[in-house]
């Protein structure tokens, strides 16, 4: 039940885009049409859902102060938490590479539709941001990490598909002032969507 | 293209004509997230200038020896090492600001400005121009950060750097802080307005 709450919270209330602005660069760059936006959204969801539990294990068994106690009592007071940034990004970058190779080998059709986005994901702040929030908030169990990762991913997917749909319409049917065309108006739409999403703050689950 | 630019252009272009935030649209996440107050915005700007300048130099020095296939990982590790130094430094000397910035110092690693400049400039240029490019782009980024930060803090809380900036008599005559400015979405609107004004001045940047 707790995990379900967290899942819903991560999608709507703690939404990566509208509450934390993570993954904004690719959000703005790849939201010109719905199809590619959906592909990128799926890839981000997937990476968040696997990198978060992996980094959680790393955090609990290697990086946290005292986490190395399982090696023997003399390691019990080791604190490697200053390494967490490097470790997390290394896990994310190598997972991206692995997933890319696996997808290429076993599902060429998926690779063809997703291919170009996969390498981009290593530098998507939403993925690293998820892991850093996990570290900061001291998640109690690996289940929490899985559900939070999945929720954040789906929230991101929702946001990018929604804005892509709006931008697709705007491109053809509206008379926007010239200096605002393209990026400018995308910023304003995102802001308005963000204000709309803030109404979810009132929900108590 | 880059080799035709003089050193002066390399340094000054990112301030306005080729600004990393409002023209190249890189590194938006942190611009939006840390600008509710001016002080974290300044610290963030300084950190990015530092990391960007040195990672540009390091990558430029070893650019001939990096295998193309794994260059992204190499770049990430170099950047991550520099960010860890900045992070530990801030935790030691500016703990309050470091708490406010929370995860966003760590997220400098994935700040697209870094990857963008490393890929586009440092991988194909000598160390000294790369250093200039790094400092220039960092300053262009910090400029926007400080601009947005001061607008939001001034209108949202009536203070600058934590000191009251709106005089007391204004409040007594019914002036009220605009609480909306503190909320995240307003950062987007402020940046959009900056883009609007900037593109109005530079017609060649407008999109069809």
CSV table of N, CA and C in Angstrom, one decimal, chain A residues 18-25 28 82 85-86 89 93-94 97 122-125 128-129 132-133 136 177-184 187-188 190-191 194-195 198, chain B residues 25-29 32-33 69 73 76-77 80-81 83-84 87-88 102-104 106-107 109-110 112 115 183-185 188-189 191-192 195-196 199-200 206-208:
chain,number,residue,atom,x,y,z
A,18,UNK,N,7.8,18.8,-13.7
A,18,UNK,CA,7.1,19.9,-13.2
A,18,UNK,C,7.4,20.3,-11.8
A,19,UNK,N,7.9,19.4,-11.0
A,19,UNK,CA,8.3,19.7,-9.6
A,19,UNK,C,9.8,20.0,-9.5
A,20,UNK,N,10.6,19.2,-10.3
A,20,UNK,CA,12.1,19.4,-10.1
A,20,UNK,C,12.8,19.9,-11.3
A,21,UNK,N,12.1,19.9,-12.5
A,21,UNK,CA,12.8,20.4,-13.7
A,21,UNK,C,13.9,19.5,-14.1
A,22,UNK,N,13.8,18.2,-13.9
A,22,UNK,CA,14.9,17.3,-14.3
A,22,UNK,C,14.7,16.7,-15.7
A,23,UNK,N,15.7,16.6,-16.4
A,23,UNK,CA,15.6,16.1,-17.8
A,23,UNK,C,14.9,17.1,-18.7
A,24,UNK,N,15.1,18.4,-18.4
A,24,UNK,CA,14.5,19.5,-19.1
A,24,UNK,C,15.1,19.6,-20.5
A,25,UNK,N,16.4,19.3,-20.7
A,25,UNK,CA,17.0,19.6,-22.0
A,25,UNK,C,16.4,18.7,-23.1
A,28,UNK,N,12.8,19.5,-23.8
A,28,UNK,CA,12.5,20.6,-24.8
A,28,UNK,C,13.0,20.2,-26.2
A,82,UNK,N,31.3,9.9,-0.2
A,82,UNK,CA,31.8,10.9,-1.2
A,82,UNK,C,31.9,10.4,-2.6
A,85,UNK,N,28.5,10.0,-6.2
A,85,UNK,CA,28.3,10.6,-7.5
A,85,UNK,C,28.9,9.9,-8.6
A,86,UNK,N,30.2,9.6,-8.4
A,86,UNK,CA,31.0,8.9,-9.5
A,86,UNK,C,30.4,7.5,-9.7
A,89,UNK,N,26.9,7.6,-11.5
A,89,UNK,CA,27.0,8.0,-13.0
A,89,UNK,C,27.6,6.8,-13.7
A,93,UNK,N,25.9,5.1,-16.8
A,93,UNK,CA,26.5,5.1,-18.2
A,93,UNK,C,26.7,3.7,-18.7
A,94,UNK,N,27.1,2.8,-17.8
A,94,UNK,CA,27.4,1.4,-18.3
A,94,UNK,C,26.1,0.7,-18.5
A,97,UNK,N,24.9,1.6,-21.9
A,97,UNK,CA,25.6,0.9,-22.9
A,97,UNK,C,25.1,-0.5,-23.0
A,122,UNK,N,22.2,8.6,-20.9
A,122,UNK,CA,23.2,8.6,-19.9
A,122,UNK,C,23.3,10.0,-19.3
A,123,UNK,N,23.1,11.0,-20.1
A,123,UNK,CA,23.2,12.4,-19.6
A,123,UNK,C,21.9,13.1,-19.4
A,124,UNK,N,20.8,12.3,-19.2
A,124,UNK,CA,19.6,12.9,-18.8
A,124,UNK,C,19.5,13.1,-17.3
A,125,UNK,N,19.3,14.3,-16.9
A,125,UNK,CA,19.4,14.6,-15.5
A,125,UNK,C,18.4,13.8,-14.7
A,128,UNK,N,20.0,10.5,-13.2
A,128,UNK,CA,20.9,10.7,-12.1
A,128,UNK,C,20.1,11.3,-10.9
A,129,UNK,N,19.2,12.3,-11.2
A,129,UNK,CA,18.5,12.9,-10.2
A,129,UNK,C,17.7,11.9,-9.4
A,132,UNK,N,20.0,10.4,-6.9
A,132,UNK,CA,20.4,11.3,-5.9
A,132,UNK,C,19.3,11.5,-4.8
A,133,UNK,N,18.0,11.6,-5.3
A,133,UNK,CA,16.9,11.7,-4.4
A,133,UNK,C,16.8,10.5,-3.5
A,136,UNK,N,19.3,10.8,-0.9
A,136,UNK,CA,19.0,11.9,0.1
A,136,UNK,C,17.9,11.5,1.0
A,177,UNK,N,3.8,35.4,-31.6
A,177,UNK,CA,4.8,36.4,-31.9
A,177,UNK,C,6.1,35.8,-32.3
A,178,UNK,N,6.8,36.3,-33.4
A,178,UNK,CA,7.9,35.6,-33.9
A,178,UNK,C,9.0,35.3,-32.9
A,179,UNK,N,9.4,36.3,-32.0
A,179,UNK,CA,10.5,36.0,-31.1
A,179,UNK,C,10.2,34.8,-30.2
A,180,UNK,N,8.9,34.5,-30.0
A,180,UNK,CA,8.6,33.5,-29.0
A,180,UNK,C,8.5,32.1,-29.6
A,181,UNK,N,8.5,32.1,-31.0
A,181,UNK,CA,8.3,30.8,-31.6
A,181,UNK,C,9.3,29.8,-31.2
A,182,UNK,N,8.9,28.5,-31.2
A,182,UNK,CA,9.9,27.4,-30.9
A,182,UNK,C,10.1,27.3,-29.4
A,183,UNK,N,11.3,27.6,-29.0
A,183,UNK,CA,11.6,27.4,-27.6
A,183,UNK,C,10.8,28.3,-26.6
A,184,UNK,N,10.7,29.5,-27.0
A,184,UNK,CA,10.0,30.5,-26.0
A,184,UNK,C,8.7,30.0,-25.6
A,187,UNK,N,8.6,27.0,-23.3
A,187,UNK,CA,8.8,27.3,-21.9
A,187,UNK,C,7.5,27.7,-21.3
A,188,UNK,N,6.8,28.6,-22.0
A,188,UNK,CA,5.5,29.1,-21.3
A,188,UNK,C,4.5,28.0,-21.2
A,190,UNK,N,5.2,24.8,-20.8
A,190,UNK,CA,5.6,24.0,-19.7
A,190,UNK,C,5.2,24.6,-18.3
A,191,UNK,N,5.4,25.9,-18.3
A,191,UNK,CA,5.1,26.6,-17.0
A,191,UNK,C,3.6,26.5,-16.7
A,194,UNK,N,2.9,23.1,-15.5
A,194,UNK,CA,3.4,23.0,-14.2
A,194,UNK,C,2.5,23.5,-13.2
A,195,UNK,N,1.9,24.7,-13.5
A,195,UNK,CA,0.9,25.3,-12.6
A,195,UNK,C,-0.3,24.4,-12.4
A,198,UNK,N,0.4,21.6,-10.2
A,198,UNK,CA,0.5,21.9,-8.8
A,198,UNK,C,-0.8,21.6,-8.1
B,25,UNK,N,20.0,26.5,-25.5
B,25,UNK,CA,19.1,25.7,-24.7
B,25,UNK,C,19.8,24.5,-24.0
B,26,UNK,N,20.8,24.8,-23.3
B,26,UNK,CA,21.5,23.7,-22.6
B,26,UNK,C,21.5,24.1,-21.1
B,27,UNK,N,21.4,23.1,-20.3
B,27,UNK,CA,21.5,23.3,-18.8
B,27,UNK,C,20.3,24.0,-18.2
B,28,UNK,N,19.1,23.7,-18.8
B,28,UNK,CA,17.9,24.4,-18.3
B,28,UNK,C,17.6,24.0,-16.9
B,29,UNK,N,17.7,22.7,-16.6
B,29,UNK,CA,17.2,22.1,-15.3
B,29,UNK,C,17.7,23.0,-14.2
B,32,UNK,N,16.4,26.6,-13.7
B,32,UNK,CA,15.0,26.7,-13.2
B,32,UNK,C,15.0,26.4,-11.7
B,33,UNK,N,15.8,25.4,-11.3
B,33,UNK,CA,15.6,24.9,-10.0
B,33,UNK,C,16.3,25.6,-8.9
B,69,UNK,N,34.7,5.1,-29.0
B,69,UNK,CA,33.5,4.3,-28.5
B,69,UNK,C,33.1,4.7,-27.1
B,73,UNK,N,31.7,7.9,-21.6
B,73,UNK,CA,32.1,7.5,-20.2
B,73,UNK,C,33.3,8.2,-19.7
B,76,UNK,N,32.3,11.6,-18.7
B,76,UNK,CA,31.5,11.6,-17.5
B,76,UNK,C,32.4,11.5,-16.3
B,77,UNK,N,33.4,10.6,-16.4
B,77,UNK,CA,34.2,10.4,-15.2
B,77,UNK,C,35.0,11.6,-14.9
B,80,UNK,N,32.6,14.0,-13.4
B,80,UNK,CA,32.2,13.6,-12.1
B,80,UNK,C,33.3,13.8,-11.0
B,81,UNK,N,34.5,13.6,-11.4
B,81,UNK,CA,35.6,13.8,-10.4
B,81,UNK,C,35.7,15.3,-10.0
B,83,UNK,N,33.2,17.4,-10.1
B,83,UNK,CA,32.0,17.8,-9.4
B,83,UNK,C,32.1,17.3,-7.9
B,84,UNK,N,32.7,16.1,-7.7
B,84,UNK,CA,32.9,15.6,-6.4
B,84,UNK,C,33.8,16.6,-5.6
B,87,UNK,N,31.7,19.6,-4.7
B,87,UNK,CA,30.6,19.2,-3.7
B,87,UNK,C,31.2,19.1,-2.3
B,88,UNK,N,32.4,18.5,-2.2
B,88,UNK,CA,33.0,18.3,-0.9
B,88,UNK,C,33.5,19.7,-0.4
B,102,UNK,N,20.9,21.1,-2.6
B,102,UNK,CA,20.7,19.7,-2.5
B,102,UNK,C,21.3,18.9,-3.6
B,103,UNK,N,20.4,18.3,-4.4
B,103,UNK,CA,21.0,17.4,-5.4
B,103,UNK,C,21.5,18.1,-6.6
B,104,UNK,N,21.3,19.4,-6.7
B,104,UNK,CA,21.6,20.1,-8.0
B,104,UNK,C,23.1,20.3,-8.2
B,106,UNK,N,25.3,17.8,-7.5
B,106,UNK,CA,25.6,16.6,-8.1
B,106,UNK,C,25.1,16.5,-9.6
B,107,UNK,N,24.0,17.2,-9.8
B,107,UNK,CA,23.5,17.2,-11.2
B,107,UNK,C,24.3,18.0,-12.2
B,109,UNK,N,27.0,17.2,-13.1
B,109,UNK,CA,27.5,16.1,-14.0
B,109,UNK,C,26.7,15.9,-15.2
B,110,UNK,N,25.4,15.9,-15.1
B,110,UNK,CA,24.6,15.7,-16.3
B,110,UNK,C,24.1,17.0,-16.9
B,112,UNK,N,23.7,19.6,-19.3
B,112,UNK,CA,24.0,19.4,-20.7
B,112,UNK,C,25.0,20.4,-21.2
B,115,UNK,N,28.4,18.4,-21.3
B,115,UNK,CA,28.6,17.5,-22.4
B,115,UNK,C,28.6,18.2,-23.7
B,183,UNK,N,7.4,30.1,-6.8
B,183,UNK,CA,7.1,28.7,-7.3
B,183,UNK,C,7.8,28.4,-8.6
B,184,UNK,N,8.1,27.1,-8.7
B,184,UNK,CA,8.9,26.7,-9.9
B,184,UNK,C,8.4,27.1,-11.2
B,185,UNK,N,7.1,27.1,-11.5
B,185,UNK,CA,6.8,27.4,-12.9
B,185,UNK,C,7.1,28.8,-13.3
B,188,UNK,N,10.3,29.3,-15.4
B,188,UNK,CA,10.1,29.1,-16.8
B,188,UNK,C,9.6,30.4,-17.5
B,189,UNK,N,8.7,31.0,-16.9
B,189,UNK,CA,8.1,32.2,-17.5
B,189,UNK,C,9.2,33.3,-17.6
B,191,UNK,N,12.4,33.0,-17.8
B,191,UNK,CA,13.4,32.6,-18.8
B,191,UNK,C,12.7,32.9,-20.2
B,192,UNK,N,11.4,32.5,-20.3
B,192,UNK,CA,10.8,32.7,-21.6
B,192,UNK,C,10.8,34.2,-22.0
B,195,UNK,N,14.1,35.1,-23.2
B,195,UNK,CA,14.3,34.7,-24.6
B,195,UNK,C,13.6,35.6,-25.6
B,196,UNK,N,12.4,36.0,-25.1
B,196,UNK,CA,11.5,36.9,-26.0
B,196,UNK,C,12.3,38.2,-26.3
B,199,UNK,N,15.5,37.5,-28.4
B,199,UNK,CA,15.3,37.2,-29.9
B,199,UNK,C,14.7,38.4,-30.6
B,200,UNK,N,14.0,39.2,-29.9
B,200,UNK,CA,13.4,40.4,-30.5
B,200,UNK,C,14.6,41.3,-31.0
B,206,UNK,N,15.5,34.0,-34.5
B,206,UNK,CA,14.0,33.6,-34.5
B,206,UNK,C,13.8,32.3,-35.3
B,207,UNK,N,12.8,31.5,-34.8
B,207,UNK,CA,12.5,30.3,-35.5
B,207,UNK,C,11.3,30.5,-36.4
B,208,UNK,N,11.2,29.8,-37.4
B,208,UNK,CA,10.0,29.9,-38.3
B,208,UNK,C,8.8,29.3,-37.7
